CSV table of C-alpha atoms in Angstrom, one decimal:
chain,number,residue,atom,x,y,z
A,1,UNK,CA,0.0,0.0,0.0
A,2,UNK,CA,1.2,3.5,-0.8
A,3,UNK,CA,2.4,5.5,2.1
A,4,UNK,CA,0.6,8.5,0.7
A,5,UNK,CA,-2.7,6.7,0.5
A,6,UNK,CA,-2.6,5.8,4.1
A,7,UNK,CA,-3.2,9.4,5.0
A,8,UNK,CA,-6.7,10.9,4.2
A,9,UNK,CA,-7.1,14.0,2.0
A,10,UNK,CA,-8.6,17.0,3.7
A,11,UNK,CA,-11.3,18.6,1.5
A,12,UNK,CA,-11.3,22.4,1.5
A,13,UNK,CA,-14.6,24.1,2.2
A,14,UNK,CA,-14.8,25.7,-1.3
A,15,UNK,CA,-14.8,22.3,-3.0
A,16,UNK,CA,-17.9,20.1,-3.5
A,17,UNK,CA,-17.2,16.4,-4.1
A,18,UNK,CA,-19.8,13.8,-5.1
A,19,UNK,CA,-19.0,10.1,-5.3
A,20,UNK,CA,-20.9,7.9,-7.9
A,21,UNK,CA,-20.1,4.2,-8.4
A,22,UNK,CA,-16.5,4.6,-9.7
A,23,UNK,CA,-16.4,8.4,-10.6
A,24,UNK,CA,-15.6,11.4,-8.5
A,25,UNK,CA,-17.0,14.8,-9.5
A,26,UNK,CA,-15.2,17.9,-8.3
A,27,UNK,CA,-16.7,21.4,-8.3
A,28,UNK,CA,-14.7,24.4,-7.2
A,29,UNK,CA,-14.3,28.1,-7.8
A,30,UNK,CA,-12.2,27.6,-11.0
A,31,UNK,CA,-14.5,24.9,-12.6
A,32,UNK,CA,-15.7,21.4,-12.6
A,33,UNK,CA,-13.9,18.2,-13.3
A,34,UNK,CA,-14.3,14.4,-13.1
A,35,UNK,CA,-12.0,11.5,-12.3
A,36,UNK,CA,-12.8,7.8,-12.9
A,37,UNK,CA,-11.5,5.3,-10.4
A,38,UNK,CA,-9.9,2.1,-11.6
A,39,UNK,CA,-11.4,-1.2,-10.5
A,40,UNK,CA,-10.5,-2.3,-7.0
A,41,UNK,CA,-10.1,1.2,-5.5
A,42,UNK,CA,-12.7,2.5,-3.0
A,43,UNK,CA,-13.0,6.0,-1.6
A,44,UNK,CA,-14.9,6.8,1.6
A,45,UNK,CA,-15.9,10.4,2.5
A,46,UNK,CA,-16.3,11.1,6.2
A,47,UNK,CA,-16.1,14.5,8.0
A,48,UNK,CA,-14.5,16.3,5.0
A,49,UNK,CA,-11.8,13.6,4.7
A,50,UNK,CA,-11.3,11.2,1.8
A,51,UNK,CA,-10.1,7.7,2.8
A,52,UNK,CA,-8.6,5.4,0.2
A,53,UNK,CA,-8.8,1.6,0.4
A,54,UNK,CA,-8.7,-1.2,-2.2
A,55,UNK,CA,-7.5,-4.5,-3.5
A,56,UNK,CA,-5.3,-2.9,-6.2
A,57,UNK,CA,-2.6,-1.5,-4.0
A,58,UNK,CA,-0.3,-0.7,-6.9
A,59,UNK,CA,-2.7,2.1,-8.1
A,60,UNK,CA,-3.6,3.6,-4.7
A,61,UNK,CA,-0.7,6.1,-4.7
A,62,UNK,CA,-1.6,7.1,-8.3
A,63,UNK,CA,-5.3,7.6,-7.6
A,64,UNK,CA,-4.4,9.5,-4.4
A,65,UNK,CA,-2.1,11.9,-6.3
A,66,UNK,CA,-4.7,12.4,-9.1
A,67,UNK,CA,-7.5,13.2,-6.7
A,68,UNK,CA,-5.2,15.6,-4.7
A,69,UNK,CA,-4.2,17.3,-8.0
A,70,UNK,CA,-7.9,17.7,-9.0
A,71,UNK,CA,-8.6,19.4,-5.7
A,72,UNK,CA,-5.7,21.8,-6.0
A,73,UNK,CA,-6.5,22.5,-9.6
A,74,UNK,CA,-10.1,23.4,-8.8
A,75,UNK,CA,-9.0,25.7,-6.0
A,76,UNK,CA,-5.7,27.3,-7.1
A,77,UNK,CA,-5.1,26.1,-10.6
A,78,UNK,CA,-1.9,25.2,-12.3
A,79,UNK,CA,0.5,27.3,-14.4
A,80,UNK,CA,3.5,26.7,-16.6
A,81,UNK,CA,5.5,29.6,-18.0
A,82,UNK,CA,7.5,29.4,-21.2
A,83,UNK,CA,10.2,31.8,-22.5
A,84,UNK,CA,10.7,32.5,-26.2
A,85,UNK,CA,14.4,33.2,-26.7
A,86,UNK,CA,15.6,34.2,-30.1
A,87,UNK,CA,15.6,37.1,-32.5
A,88,UNK,CA,12.1,37.6,-33.9
A,89,UNK,CA,10.5,34.9,-31.8
A,90,UNK,CA,7.0,36.0,-30.8
A,91,UNK,CA,3.7,34.7,-29.9
A,92,UNK,CA,0.1,36.1,-29.8
A,93,UNK,CA,-3.3,34.7,-29.1
A,94,UNK,CA,-6.2,35.3,-31.5
A,95,UNK,CA,-9.4,33.7,-30.3
A,96,UNK,CA,-8.7,30.0,-29.5
A,97,UNK,CA,-5.5,29.9,-31.5
A,98,UNK,CA,-1.9,30.6,-30.4
A,99,UNK,CA,0.1,32.0,-33.2
A,100,UNK,CA,3.9,31.3,-32.8
A,101,UNK,CA,6.6,32.9,-35.0
A,102,UNK,CA,9.7,30.8,-34.2
A,103,UNK,CA,12.1,31.5,-37.1
A,104,UNK,CA,10.5,29.1,-39.6
A,105,UNK,CA,9.3,30.2,-43.0
A,106,UNK,CA,5.7,30.0,-41.7
A,107,UNK,CA,3.8,30.8,-38.5
A,108,UNK,CA,2.7,27.9,-36.3
A,109,UNK,CA,-1.0,27.9,-35.4
A,110,UNK,CA,-1.7,26.0,-32.2
A,111,UNK,CA,-5.3,25.2,-31.3
A,112,UNK,CA,-5.8,25.9,-27.5
A,113,UNK,CA,-7.6,22.9,-25.9
A,114,UNK,CA,-10.8,23.2,-23.9
A,115,UNK,CA,-10.0,24.1,-20.2
A,116,UNK,CA,-6.7,25.9,-20.9
A,117,UNK,CA,-6.1,29.6,-21.0
A,118,UNK,CA,-3.0,31.1,-22.6
A,119,UNK,CA,-1.7,34.6,-22.0
A,120,UNK,CA,1.3,36.2,-23.7
A,121,UNK,CA,3.4,39.0,-22.2
A,122,UNK,CA,6.3,40.1,-24.5
A,123,UNK,CA,8.4,36.9,-24.8
A,124,UNK,CA,6.7,34.9,-22.0
A,125,UNK,CA,3.8,32.5,-22.7
A,126,UNK,CA,1.7,31.5,-19.6
A,127,UNK,CA,-0.3,28.3,-19.8
A,128,UNK,CA,-3.0,27.9,-17.0
A,129,UNK,CA,-5.7,25.5,-16.3
A,130,UNK,CA,-7.3,23.2,-13.7
A,131,UNK,CA,-5.8,19.9,-14.9
A,132,UNK,CA,-2.1,19.4,-14.1
A,133,UNK,CA,-1.8,16.8,-16.8
A,134,UNK,CA,-3.3,19.0,-19.5
A,135,UNK,CA,-1.3,22.1,-18.6
A,136,UNK,CA,1.9,20.1,-18.7
A,137,UNK,CA,0.9,18.4,-22.0
A,138,UNK,CA,0.1,21.8,-23.7
A,139,UNK,CA,3.3,23.4,-22.4
A,140,UNK,CA,5.4,20.4,-23.7
A,141,UNK,CA,3.7,20.6,-27.1
A,142,UNK,CA,4.5,24.3,-27.4
A,143,UNK,CA,8.1,23.7,-26.3
A,144,UNK,CA,8.4,20.9,-28.9
A,145,UNK,CA,7.9,23.3,-31.8
A,146,UNK,CA,11.4,24.8,-31.2
A,147,UNK,CA,13.4,23.1,-28.4
A,148,UNK,CA,16.4,25.1,-27.1
A,149,UNK,CA,19.5,24.4,-29.1
A,150,UNK,CA,22.8,23.9,-27.2
A,151,UNK,CA,25.0,26.4,-29.1
A,152,UNK,CA,23.2,29.7,-28.8
A,153,UNK,CA,20.4,28.7,-26.5
A,154,UNK,CA,17.6,29.9,-28.8
A,155,UNK,CA,14.2,28.2,-28.6
A,156,UNK,CA,11.3,27.7,-26.3
A,157,UNK,CA,12.1,26.8,-22.7
A,158,UNK,CA,10.4,26.6,-19.4
A,159,UNK,CA,11.0,29.7,-17.2
A,160,UNK,CA,14.1,29.1,-15.1
A,161,UNK,CA,15.2,26.1,-17.1
A,162,UNK,CA,18.9,25.7,-17.5
A,163,UNK,CA,20.0,24.8,-21.0
A,164,UNK,CA,23.2,22.8,-21.4
A,165,UNK,CA,25.5,24.9,-23.6
A,166,UNK,CA,28.2,23.5,-25.9
A,167,UNK,CA,31.3,25.3,-27.1
A,168,UNK,CA,31.5,25.9,-30.9
A,169,UNK,CA,34.2,24.9,-33.3
A,170,UNK,CA,37.7,26.2,-32.6
A,171,UNK,CA,40.0,27.4,-35.4
């Protein structure tokens, strides 16, 4: 059994949780979400505490972490910030499309998924949402359009990320 799953999760007052068969519905100030439980996992709710039990002990820690992330996402939300480093690299949002100019001969049009908001300030792209998995996935997709290269460090990187730099050719 996971060490984490032995401890109950405290439910904040601004979150409403409803348990149906093998689904959990969360409703908070930032939105609604739903998580399905795998077979063999049981959740009991008593006195604003969620207790985890089940036969499938390998998944207890994973389910615990997913439920905790849903609660945090519906109260505070998650954010990833990306830096665009390079001459002429820019981004802007038009409707539900993020337009990236990353030095290619064409602009990249990235469709923003449901539940994600993207803000652009100068060369910083901020990806926010209630799902930790979805925020990380969208940020990784944006980064994959132009990963930081090791010689000049140009590209899209997470804010505060260190890029391993190489020395160029010597004459």
